[in-house]
Amino acid sequence: MFTHKKTEEYFVTSLYAQILIYNNVPVVGIEVCEDDSDKGADTIIKILNNEFKEIQITRFTLTEYLKRRKVAEKQVDNLISKILDLTKVPVPVNITVNLLKIDSASFKTQKLENALAKEIAKAIHNNQAELSSSNNLVNYAVSDEKLKHFTPLLTLQSIPKDFHSNFYGRDNIFIDLDFDNINFTKKDIEDECLNIYNKKNGGKAKTLIIWADTFEILYDPKYIIERLTYQFKETTFDEVLFFNFYNSLHLYLEFKIQTAQIK
């Protein structure tokens, strides 16, 4: 939804302004600061009688988790290219690679990756009639002897019309390698909370708003709020807030914004 940092800051500030208005604060405008260097305010909410609130805005991003996911997505993209060289895929299909052990190193050799692409292509080709006519799960036993040590079974399912896959993919192929949907850890959350505290504490503004994409945090802000509350128990800010919402226009319009008072 956001394509520019200043647009992002204005939008998040406008959410806070709505909360203030709901609580009978006479908000008259929002100013986006062009120079927010040296921990200065990103935005200013103007209030009647020349009062104002200076605000810093920052995004909660699970950097290491997203890096791991990007690696998995690149591997899936390579697999899809190889599969498309071997077979046509006329309907969108979810493919689950059922690993005996969850390990992102499982298919790092070209031979194993090629073998997996061939098995997936065979599974799609041999079950095209079933996939085109129903949404039933189709289990396919892997025949490659070396590949069996990592994944003995592939599960395929066609995606119904007007539905979207939760797996990463393109060109009608969506693959879950087990490890690419791995959850982020509590340490990922703790590290990002500490990172935000170290970067933002001591700023000139008195209000800090931290926001996150609901989808990126897997719909559950509970532990993030708990750790931010712990991290910001001693801070130079008078007020710290956490917002999470879907960073996509059509989803934002459908789902509520969640807010939490950290301090």
Short mmCIF file of C-alpha atoms in Angstrom, two decimals:
data_model
loop_
_atom_site.label_atom_id
_atom_site.label_comp_id
_atom_site.label_asym_id
_atom_site.label_seq_id
_atom_site.Cartn_x
_atom_site.Cartn_y
_atom_site.Cartn_z
CA MET A 1 0.00 0.00 0.00
CA PHE A 2 2.85 2.44 0.82
CA THR A 3 5.26 3.47 -1.91
CA HIS A 4 6.93 6.38 -0.15
CA LYS A 5 8.20 6.75 3.40
CA LYS A 6 6.55 10.15 3.89
CA THR A 7 3.19 8.76 2.73
CA GLU A 8 3.61 5.94 5.24
CA GLU A 9 4.36 8.40 8.05
CA TYR A 10 1.36 10.56 7.17
CA PHE A 11 -0.98 7.56 7.06
CA VAL A 12 0.14 6.15 10.42
CA THR A 13 -0.08 9.61 12.00
CA SER A 14 -3.61 10.02 10.64
CA LEU A 15 -4.63 6.82 12.45
CA TYR A 16 -3.33 8.29 15.69
CA ALA A 17 -5.06 11.60 14.96
CA GLN A 18 -8.37 9.72 14.65
CA ILE A 19 -7.81 8.22 18.11
CA LEU A 20 -7.16 11.70 19.52
CA ILE A 21 -10.28 13.10 17.86
CA TYR A 22 -12.34 10.21 19.27
CA ASN A 23 -11.03 11.21 22.70
CA ASN A 24 -12.14 14.84 22.18
CA VAL A 25 -8.72 16.28 21.34
CA PRO A 26 -9.29 19.19 18.88
CA VAL A 27 -6.92 18.13 16.09
CA VAL A 28 -6.67 20.71 13.29
CA GLY A 29 -4.02 19.22 10.99
CA ILE A 30 -1.00 17.01 10.30
CA GLU A 31 2.41 18.18 9.14
CA VAL A 32 5.02 15.82 7.67
CA CYS A 33 8.54 16.95 8.56
CA GLU A 34 10.96 17.06 5.64
CA ASP A 35 14.06 16.92 7.86
CA ASP A 36 13.74 14.18 10.46
CA SER A 37 17.48 13.58 10.92
CA ASP A 38 19.19 13.32 14.31
CA LYS A 39 16.16 11.56 15.87
CA GLY A 40 13.86 14.46 15.09
CA ALA A 41 10.09 14.22 14.65
CA ASP A 42 8.73 12.57 11.51
CA THR A 43 5.32 14.24 11.80
CA ILE A 44 3.51 16.84 13.87
CA ILE A 45 -0.16 16.76 14.86
CA LYS A 46 -1.45 20.29 15.24
CA ILE A 47 -4.01 20.93 17.94
CA LEU A 48 -6.24 23.96 18.63
CA ASN A 49 -4.67 26.94 20.49
CA ASN A 50 -1.22 26.39 18.92
CA GLU A 51 -0.61 23.13 20.73
CA PHE A 52 1.04 20.22 18.93
CA LYS A 53 2.38 16.67 19.27
CA GLU A 54 5.71 15.72 17.73
CA ILE A 55 5.81 12.09 16.62
CA GLN A 56 8.38 9.56 15.48
CA ILE A 57 7.20 6.68 13.26
CA THR A 58 9.00 3.37 12.78
CA ARG A 59 8.12 0.03 11.25
CA PHE A 60 8.50 -3.28 13.09
CA THR A 61 10.24 -5.60 10.62
CA LEU A 62 11.50 -9.10 11.33
CA THR A 63 14.60 -8.65 9.20
CA GLU A 64 16.31 -12.01 9.75
CA TYR A 65 13.07 -13.94 9.29
CA LEU A 66 12.36 -12.09 6.03
CA LYS A 67 15.91 -12.82 4.83
CA ARG A 68 15.39 -16.54 5.46
CA ARG A 69 12.07 -16.42 3.64
CA LYS A 70 13.64 -14.64 0.64
CA VAL A 71 16.20 -17.45 0.35
CA ALA A 72 13.37 -20.03 0.32
CA GLU A 73 11.39 -18.02 -2.25
CA LYS A 74 14.41 -17.88 -4.57
CA GLN A 75 14.75 -21.66 -4.35
CA VAL A 76 11.05 -22.12 -5.15
CA ASP A 77 11.40 -19.76 -8.12
CA ASN A 78 14.27 -21.87 -9.48
CA LEU A 79 12.19 -25.03 -9.04
CA ILE A 80 9.24 -23.54 -10.92
CA SER A 81 11.43 -22.63 -13.90
CA LYS A 82 12.66 -26.22 -14.10
CA ILE A 83 9.15 -27.68 -13.72
CA LEU A 84 7.80 -25.49 -16.53
CA ASP A 85 10.55 -26.82 -18.81
CA LEU A 86 9.22 -30.33 -18.20
CA THR A 87 5.42 -30.04 -18.22
CA LYS A 88 2.46 -27.74 -18.78
CA VAL A 89 0.45 -26.66 -15.75
CA PRO A 90 -3.05 -25.70 -16.98
CA VAL A 91 -4.62 -25.09 -13.54
CA PRO A 92 -3.18 -23.43 -10.42
CA VAL A 93 -1.82 -26.07 -8.06
CA ASN A 94 -0.55 -26.11 -4.48
CA ILE A 95 2.34 -28.53 -3.99
CA THR A 96 3.49 -29.54 -0.51
CA VAL A 97 6.93 -31.15 -0.28
CA ASN A 98 6.61 -33.33 2.83
CA LEU A 99 10.09 -33.35 4.35
CA LEU A 100 11.31 -36.03 6.74
CA LYS A 101 13.41 -33.31 8.38
CA ILE A 102 12.76 -29.56 8.14
CA ASP A 103 16.05 -28.25 6.81
CA SER A 104 16.56 -25.52 4.25
CA ALA A 105 19.78 -27.22 3.13
CA SER A 106 17.88 -30.29 1.86
CA PHE A 107 17.89 -29.29 -1.82
CA LYS A 108 20.99 -27.15 -2.10
CA THR A 109 22.73 -29.51 -4.54
CA GLN A 110 21.76 -29.12 -8.18
CA LYS A 111 21.21 -32.87 -8.54
CA LEU A 112 18.65 -33.00 -5.74
CA GLU A 113 16.92 -29.82 -6.90
CA ASN A 114 16.71 -31.20 -10.44
CA ALA A 115 15.39 -34.52 -9.11
CA LEU A 116 12.71 -32.70 -7.10
CA ALA A 117 11.66 -30.64 -10.14
CA LYS A 118 11.32 -33.85 -12.20
CA GLU A 119 9.22 -35.54 -9.48
CA ILE A 120 6.90 -32.53 -9.16
CA ALA A 121 6.55 -32.33 -12.96
CA LYS A 122 5.67 -36.04 -13.11
CA ALA A 123 3.18 -35.66 -10.26
CA ILE A 124 1.42 -32.79 -12.06
CA HIS A 125 1.49 -34.50 -15.47
CA ASN A 126 0.22 -37.86 -14.17
CA ASN A 127 -2.62 -36.26 -12.20
CA GLN A 128 -3.79 -33.50 -14.54
CA ALA A 129 -7.26 -35.02 -14.97
CA GLU A 130 -7.81 -35.19 -11.21
CA LEU A 131 -6.40 -31.70 -10.62
CA SER A 132 -8.57 -30.21 -13.39
CA SER A 133 -11.80 -31.74 -12.14
CA SER A 134 -11.64 -31.55 -8.34
CA ASN A 135 -9.98 -29.90 -5.35
CA ASN A 136 -9.19 -33.20 -3.64
CA LEU A 137 -5.75 -33.78 -2.14
CA VAL A 138 -3.57 -35.93 -4.38
CA ASN A 139 -0.68 -37.78 -2.71
CA TYR A 140 2.20 -38.76 -4.98
CA ALA A 141 4.89 -41.21 -3.84
CA VAL A 142 8.39 -40.07 -4.81
CA SER A 143 10.20 -42.62 -6.96
CA ASP A 144 13.72 -41.18 -7.01
CA GLU A 145 15.75 -43.27 -4.52
CA LYS A 146 18.05 -40.45 -3.36
CA LEU A 147 15.20 -37.95 -3.08
CA LYS A 148 13.19 -40.35 -0.92
CA HIS A 149 15.66 -39.78 1.93
CA PHE A 150 14.47 -36.15 2.10
CA THR A 151 10.86 -36.31 0.87
CA PRO A 152 8.98 -39.57 0.30
CA LEU A 153 5.70 -37.87 -0.55
CA LEU A 154 4.35 -34.89 -2.50
CA THR A 155 0.83 -33.58 -1.91
CA LEU A 156 -0.96 -31.71 -4.70
CA GLN A 157 -4.22 -29.79 -4.66
CA SER A 158 -5.76 -27.55 -7.29
CA ILE A 159 -6.69 -24.05 -6.14
CA PRO A 160 -10.41 -23.20 -6.55
CA LYS A 161 -11.37 -20.30 -8.79
CA ASP A 162 -11.20 -16.87 -7.09
CA PHE A 163 -9.04 -18.29 -4.28
CA HIS A 164 -5.38 -17.49 -3.63
CA SER A 165 -2.56 -19.73 -2.46
CA ASN A 166 -0.76 -19.26 0.86
CA PHE A 167 2.36 -20.72 -0.77
CA TYR A 168 4.93 -18.79 -2.77
CA GLY A 169 4.78 -19.31 -6.51
CA ARG A 170 3.89 -18.16 -10.02
CA ASP A 171 2.61 -19.45 -13.37
CA ASN A 172 0.06 -21.78 -11.71
CA ILE A 173 2.69 -23.46 -9.50
CA PHE A 174 2.76 -22.76 -5.75
CA ILE A 175 5.21 -24.73 -3.63
CA ASP A 176 5.57 -25.20 0.12
CA LEU A 177 8.97 -26.66 0.99
CA ASP A 178 7.97 -26.90 4.68
CA PHE A 179 10.88 -24.68 5.71
CA ASP A 180 9.76 -21.64 3.67
CA ASN A 181 6.71 -21.18 5.90
CA ILE A 182 8.71 -21.65 9.08
CA ASN A 183 7.60 -19.30 11.83
CA PHE A 184 9.84 -16.56 13.17
CA THR A 185 11.27 -17.19 16.61
CA LYS A 186 10.87 -15.30 19.87
CA LYS A 187 14.51 -14.26 19.50
CA ASP A 188 13.67 -12.60 16.17
CA ILE A 189 11.04 -10.52 17.98
CA GLU A 190 13.31 -9.72 20.94
CA ASP A 191 16.14 -8.65 18.63
CA GLU A 192 13.88 -6.28 16.67
CA CYS A 193 12.40 -4.75 19.84
CA LEU A 194 15.92 -4.07 21.12
CA ASN A 195 16.94 -2.69 17.71
CA ILE A 196 14.01 -0.23 17.70
CA TYR A 197 14.74 0.84 21.28
CA ASN A 198 18.42 1.49 20.54
CA LYS A 199 17.62 3.45 17.38
CA LYS A 200 14.70 5.52 18.65
CA ASN A 201 15.16 6.09 22.38
CA GLY A 202 16.55 9.53 23.14
CA GLY A 203 14.66 11.12 20.27
CA LYS A 204 13.40 14.70 20.31
CA ALA A 205 9.74 13.73 19.86
CA LYS A 206 7.63 12.73 22.86
CA THR A 207 5.47 10.17 21.03
CA LEU A 208 6.70 7.04 19.26
CA ILE A 209 4.42 4.98 17.03
CA ILE A 210 5.65 1.52 16.00
CA TRP A 211 3.65 -0.20 13.26
CA ALA A 212 3.69 -3.65 11.68
CA ASP A 213 2.06 -5.41 8.74
CA THR A 214 -0.39 -7.92 10.23
CA PHE A 215 0.45 -10.44 7.51
CA GLU A 216 4.21 -10.20 8.18
CA ILE A 217 3.78 -10.90 11.89
CA LEU A 218 1.51 -13.87 11.10
CA TYR A 219 -1.59 -12.20 12.58
CA ASP A 220 -0.41 -12.40 16.20
CA PRO A 221 1.03 -9.24 17.84
CA LYS A 222 0.79 -10.56 21.43
CA TYR A 223 4.46 -11.36 22.09
CA ILE A 224 5.62 -8.27 20.17
CA ILE A 225 3.50 -6.06 22.44
CA GLU A 226 4.80 -7.90 25.51
CA ARG A 227 8.46 -7.41 24.50
CA LEU A 228 8.01 -3.78 23.46
CA THR A 229 6.39 -3.08 26.83
CA TYR A 230 9.40 -4.67 28.55
CA GLN A 231 11.92 -2.85 26.35
CA PHE A 232 10.32 0.59 26.72
CA LYS A 233 9.65 0.47 30.47
CA GLU A 234 12.44 3.08 30.80
CA THR A 235 12.35 5.52 27.90
CA THR A 236 12.63 9.17 26.96
CA PHE A 237 9.23 8.99 25.22
CA ASP A 238 6.12 10.08 27.11
CA GLU A 239 3.99 7.79 24.96
CA VAL A 240 4.72 4.66 22.89
CA LEU A 241 2.04 3.03 20.71
CA PHE A 242 1.93 -0.10 18.57
CA PHE A 243 -0.36 -0.41 15.52
CA ASN A 244 -0.77 -3.40 13.26
CA PHE A 245 -2.84 -3.58 10.11
CA TYR A 246 -2.77 -5.17 6.66
CA ASN A 247 -0.42 -3.20 4.43
CA SER A 248 -2.61 -3.78 1.39
CA LEU A 249 -5.43 -1.47 0.34
CA HIS A 250 -8.15 -4.10 -0.23
CA LEU A 251 -7.25 -5.91 3.03
CA TYR A 252 -6.96 -2.68 5.00
CA LEU A 253 -10.51 -1.81 3.99
CA GLU A 254 -11.78 -5.21 5.19
CA PHE A 255 -9.98 -5.70 8.50
CA LYS A 256 -9.70 -3.66 11.67
CA ILE A 257 -6.55 -1.92 12.81
CA GLN A 258 -5.24 -3.24 16.12
CA THR A 259 -3.70 -0.78 18.55
CA ALA A 260 -1.83 -1.16 21.83
CA GLN A 261 -0.54 1.33 24.39
CA ILE A 262 3.07 0.33 25.15
CA LYS A 263 3.63 3.28 27.48
#
